[in-house]
PDB file of C-alpha atoms in Angstrom:
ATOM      1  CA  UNK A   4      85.433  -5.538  57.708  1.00  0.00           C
ATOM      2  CA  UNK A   5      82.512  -7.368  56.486  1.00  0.00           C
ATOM      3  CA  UNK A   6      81.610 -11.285  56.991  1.00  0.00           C
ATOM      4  CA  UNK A   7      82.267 -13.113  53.857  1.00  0.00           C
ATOM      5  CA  UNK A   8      79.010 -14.238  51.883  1.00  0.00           C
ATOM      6  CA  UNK A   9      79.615 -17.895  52.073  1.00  0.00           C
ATOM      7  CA  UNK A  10      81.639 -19.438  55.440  1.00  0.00           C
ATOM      8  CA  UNK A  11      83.213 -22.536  53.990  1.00  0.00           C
ATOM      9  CA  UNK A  12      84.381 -25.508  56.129  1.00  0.00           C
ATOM     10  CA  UNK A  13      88.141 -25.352  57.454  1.00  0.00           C
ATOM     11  CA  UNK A  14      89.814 -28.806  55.086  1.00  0.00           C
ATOM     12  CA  UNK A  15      90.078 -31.191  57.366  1.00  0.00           C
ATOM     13  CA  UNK A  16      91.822 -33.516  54.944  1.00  0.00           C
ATOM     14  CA  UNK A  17      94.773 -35.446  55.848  1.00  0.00           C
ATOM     15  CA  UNK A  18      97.346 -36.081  52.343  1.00  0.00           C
ATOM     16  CA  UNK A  19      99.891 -38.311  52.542  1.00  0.00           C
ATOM     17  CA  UNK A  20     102.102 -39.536  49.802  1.00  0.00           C
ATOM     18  CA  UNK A  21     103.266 -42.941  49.767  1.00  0.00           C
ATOM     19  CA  UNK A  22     106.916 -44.395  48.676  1.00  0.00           C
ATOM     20  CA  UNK A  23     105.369 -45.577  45.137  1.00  0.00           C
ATOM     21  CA  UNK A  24     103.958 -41.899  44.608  1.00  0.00           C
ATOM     22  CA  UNK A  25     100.150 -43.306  45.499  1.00  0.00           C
ATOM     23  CA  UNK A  26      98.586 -40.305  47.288  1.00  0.00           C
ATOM     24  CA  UNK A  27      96.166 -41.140  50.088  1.00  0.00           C
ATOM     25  CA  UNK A  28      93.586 -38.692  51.472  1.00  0.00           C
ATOM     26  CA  UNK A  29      91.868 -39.051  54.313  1.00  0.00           C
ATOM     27  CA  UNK A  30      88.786 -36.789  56.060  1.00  0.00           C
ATOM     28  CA  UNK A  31      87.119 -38.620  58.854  1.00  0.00           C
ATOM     29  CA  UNK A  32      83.297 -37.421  59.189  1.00  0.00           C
ATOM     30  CA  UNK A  33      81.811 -39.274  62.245  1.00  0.00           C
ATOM     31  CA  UNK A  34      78.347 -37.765  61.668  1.00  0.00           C
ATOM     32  CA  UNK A  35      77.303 -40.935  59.630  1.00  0.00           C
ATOM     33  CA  UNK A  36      78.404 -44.549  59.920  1.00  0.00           C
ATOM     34  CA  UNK A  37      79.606 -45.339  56.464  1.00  0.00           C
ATOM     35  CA  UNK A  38      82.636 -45.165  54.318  1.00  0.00           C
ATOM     36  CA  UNK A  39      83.848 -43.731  50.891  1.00  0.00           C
ATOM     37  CA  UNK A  40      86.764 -45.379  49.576  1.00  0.00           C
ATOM     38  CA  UNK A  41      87.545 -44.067  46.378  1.00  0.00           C
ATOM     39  CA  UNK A  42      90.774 -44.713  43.948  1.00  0.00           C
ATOM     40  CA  UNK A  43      90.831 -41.852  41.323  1.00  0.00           C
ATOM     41  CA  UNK A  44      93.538 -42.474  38.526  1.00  0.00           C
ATOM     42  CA  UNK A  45      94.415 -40.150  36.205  1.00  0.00           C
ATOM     43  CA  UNK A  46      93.475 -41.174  33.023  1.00  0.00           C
ATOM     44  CA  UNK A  47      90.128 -40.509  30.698  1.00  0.00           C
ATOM     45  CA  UNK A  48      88.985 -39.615  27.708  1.00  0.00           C
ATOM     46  CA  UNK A  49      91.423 -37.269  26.993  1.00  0.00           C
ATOM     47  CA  UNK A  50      94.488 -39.962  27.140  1.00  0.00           C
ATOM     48  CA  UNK A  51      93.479 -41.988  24.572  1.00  0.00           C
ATOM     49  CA  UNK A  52      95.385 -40.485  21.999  1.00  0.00           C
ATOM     50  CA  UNK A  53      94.428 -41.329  18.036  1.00  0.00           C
ATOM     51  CA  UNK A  54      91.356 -43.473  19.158  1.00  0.00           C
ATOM     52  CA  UNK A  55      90.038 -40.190  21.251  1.00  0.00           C
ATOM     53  CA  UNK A  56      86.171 -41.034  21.241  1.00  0.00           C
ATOM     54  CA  UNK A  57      86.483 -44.565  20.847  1.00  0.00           C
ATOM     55  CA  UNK A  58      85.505 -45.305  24.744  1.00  0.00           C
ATOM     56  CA  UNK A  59      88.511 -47.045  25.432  1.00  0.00           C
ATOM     57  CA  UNK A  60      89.295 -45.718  29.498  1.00  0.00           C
ATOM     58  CA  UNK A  61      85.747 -46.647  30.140  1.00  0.00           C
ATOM     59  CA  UNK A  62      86.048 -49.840  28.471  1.00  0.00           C
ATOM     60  CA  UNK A  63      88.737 -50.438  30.288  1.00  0.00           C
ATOM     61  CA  UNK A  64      86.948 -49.254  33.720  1.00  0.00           C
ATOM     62  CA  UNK A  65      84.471 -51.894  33.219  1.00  0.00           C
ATOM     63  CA  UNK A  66      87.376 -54.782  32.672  1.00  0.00           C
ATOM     64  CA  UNK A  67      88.507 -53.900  35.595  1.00  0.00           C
ATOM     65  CA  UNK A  68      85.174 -55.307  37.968  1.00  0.00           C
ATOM     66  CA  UNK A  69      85.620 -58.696  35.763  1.00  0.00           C
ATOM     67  CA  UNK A  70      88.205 -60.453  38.058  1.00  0.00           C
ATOM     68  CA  UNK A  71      91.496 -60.550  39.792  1.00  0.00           C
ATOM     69  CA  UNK A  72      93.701 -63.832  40.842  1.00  0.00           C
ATOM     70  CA  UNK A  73      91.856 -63.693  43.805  1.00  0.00           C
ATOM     71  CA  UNK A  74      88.606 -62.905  42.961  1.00  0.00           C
ATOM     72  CA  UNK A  75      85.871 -63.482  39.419  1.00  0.00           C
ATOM     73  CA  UNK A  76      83.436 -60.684  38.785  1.00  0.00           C
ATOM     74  CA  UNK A  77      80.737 -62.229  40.675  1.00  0.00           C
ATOM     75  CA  UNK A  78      83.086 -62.576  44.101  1.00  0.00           C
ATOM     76  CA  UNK A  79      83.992 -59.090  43.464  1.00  0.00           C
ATOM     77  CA  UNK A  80      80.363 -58.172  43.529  1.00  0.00           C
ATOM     78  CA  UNK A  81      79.311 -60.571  45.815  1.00  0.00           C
ATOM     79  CA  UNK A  82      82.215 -59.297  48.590  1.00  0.00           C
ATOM     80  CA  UNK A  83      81.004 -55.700  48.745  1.00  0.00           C
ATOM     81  CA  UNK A  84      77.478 -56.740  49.203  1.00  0.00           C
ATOM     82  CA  UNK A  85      77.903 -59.430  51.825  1.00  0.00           C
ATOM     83  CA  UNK A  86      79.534 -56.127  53.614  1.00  0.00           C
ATOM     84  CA  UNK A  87      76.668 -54.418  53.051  1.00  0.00           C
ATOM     85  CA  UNK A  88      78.617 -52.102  50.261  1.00  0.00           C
ATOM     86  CA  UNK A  89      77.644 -50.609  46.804  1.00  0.00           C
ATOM     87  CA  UNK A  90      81.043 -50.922  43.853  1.00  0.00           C
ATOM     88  CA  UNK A  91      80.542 -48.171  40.699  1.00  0.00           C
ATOM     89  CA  UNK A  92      83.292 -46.594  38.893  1.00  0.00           C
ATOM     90  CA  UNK A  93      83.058 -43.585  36.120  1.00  0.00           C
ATOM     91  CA  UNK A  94      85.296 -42.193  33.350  1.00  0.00           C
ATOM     92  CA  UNK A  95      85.588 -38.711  33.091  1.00  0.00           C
ATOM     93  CA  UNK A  96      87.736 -36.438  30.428  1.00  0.00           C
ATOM     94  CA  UNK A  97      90.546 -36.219  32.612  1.00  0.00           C
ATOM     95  CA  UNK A  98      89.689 -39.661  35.421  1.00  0.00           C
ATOM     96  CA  UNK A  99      88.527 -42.732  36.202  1.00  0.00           C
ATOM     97  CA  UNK A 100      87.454 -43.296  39.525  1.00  0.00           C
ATOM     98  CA  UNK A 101      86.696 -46.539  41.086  1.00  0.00           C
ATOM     99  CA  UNK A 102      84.344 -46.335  44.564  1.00  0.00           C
ATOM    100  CA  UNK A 103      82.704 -48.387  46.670  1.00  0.00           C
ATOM    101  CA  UNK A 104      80.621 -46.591  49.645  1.00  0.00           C
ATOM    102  CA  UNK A 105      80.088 -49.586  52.726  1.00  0.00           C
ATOM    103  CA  UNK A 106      78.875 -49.120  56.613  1.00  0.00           C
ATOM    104  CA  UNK A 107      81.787 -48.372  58.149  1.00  0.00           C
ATOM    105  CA  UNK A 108      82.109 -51.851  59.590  1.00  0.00           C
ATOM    106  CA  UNK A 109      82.590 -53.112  55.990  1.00  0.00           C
ATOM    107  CA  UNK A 110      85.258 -51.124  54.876  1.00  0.00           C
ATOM    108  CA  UNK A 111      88.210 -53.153  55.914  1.00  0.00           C
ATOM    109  CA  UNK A 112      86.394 -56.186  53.596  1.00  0.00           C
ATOM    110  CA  UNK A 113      85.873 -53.500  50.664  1.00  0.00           C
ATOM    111  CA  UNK A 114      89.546 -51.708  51.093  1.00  0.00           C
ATOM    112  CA  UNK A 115      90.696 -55.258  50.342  1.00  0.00           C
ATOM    113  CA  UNK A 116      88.748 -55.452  47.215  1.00  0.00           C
ATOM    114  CA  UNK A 117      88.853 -52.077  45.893  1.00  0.00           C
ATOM    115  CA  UNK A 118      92.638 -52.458  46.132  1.00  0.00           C
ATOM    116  CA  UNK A 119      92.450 -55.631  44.406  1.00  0.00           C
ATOM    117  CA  UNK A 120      90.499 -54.555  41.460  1.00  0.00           C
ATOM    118  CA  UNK A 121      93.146 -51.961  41.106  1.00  0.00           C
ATOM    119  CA  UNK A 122      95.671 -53.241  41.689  1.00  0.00           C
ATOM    120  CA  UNK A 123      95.668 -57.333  39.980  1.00  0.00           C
ATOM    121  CA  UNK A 124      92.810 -56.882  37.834  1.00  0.00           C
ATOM    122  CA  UNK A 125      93.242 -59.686  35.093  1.00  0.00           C
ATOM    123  CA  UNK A 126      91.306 -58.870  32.268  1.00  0.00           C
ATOM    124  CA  UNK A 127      90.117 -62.097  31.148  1.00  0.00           C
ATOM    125  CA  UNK A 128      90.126 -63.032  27.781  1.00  0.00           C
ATOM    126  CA  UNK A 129      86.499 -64.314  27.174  1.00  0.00           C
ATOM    127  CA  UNK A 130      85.329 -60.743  28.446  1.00  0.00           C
ATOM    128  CA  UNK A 131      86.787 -59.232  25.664  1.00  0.00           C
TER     129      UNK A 131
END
């Protein structure tokens, strides 16, 4: 039998589905002091129906960063850098994916916010 061209990595991943249907993956990599956290919803360009084109899911991605109950835009920003973090999202066809990457003693600080902007994002009026 002969080796395979390419040797790819055994998955290391850990899935777990939540009771609300959230899906959380996890893959611990030690060989660098810094964590990913990344929400990925499924929605893009390609949900948006009669106004396909129109920009609306990334519209909507930036609302997102411009405050929560608990947090305006500039706490939101100002959080993830105190922890020495970097916050981006993109829109894809079929995604949006909101990220921040943070040394890995940040990301307890940036978990907090990343789940906030998710999760009690108020899209405020005068943004609009």
């Amino acid at each position: 039998m002969s080796q395979p061209l390419i040797e790819f990595p055994r998955n290391t991943a850990g899935i777990w589905t939540l009771p609300n249907g959230l899906e959380l993956i996890v893959r611990e990599d030690h060989s660098s002091p810094v964590v990913s956290l990344q929400a990925w919803v499924r929605t893009g360009s390609i949900h948006e129906g009669e106004w396909l084109g129109a920009g609306l899911s990334h519209f909507l991605e930036h609302m997102l960063f411009k405050g929560t109950s608990r947090r305006d835009a500039n706490e939101i920003a100002q959080t993830v850098q105190a922890a020495g973090g970097y916050v981006n999202a993109y829109t894809s066809f079929d995604r949006t994916v909101y990220w921040i990457d943070t040394p890995a003693d940040g990301w307890e600080t940036c978990l907090d916010v990343l789940c906030d902007v998710v999760s009690d994002s108020q899209l405020p009026e005068e943004e609009f």
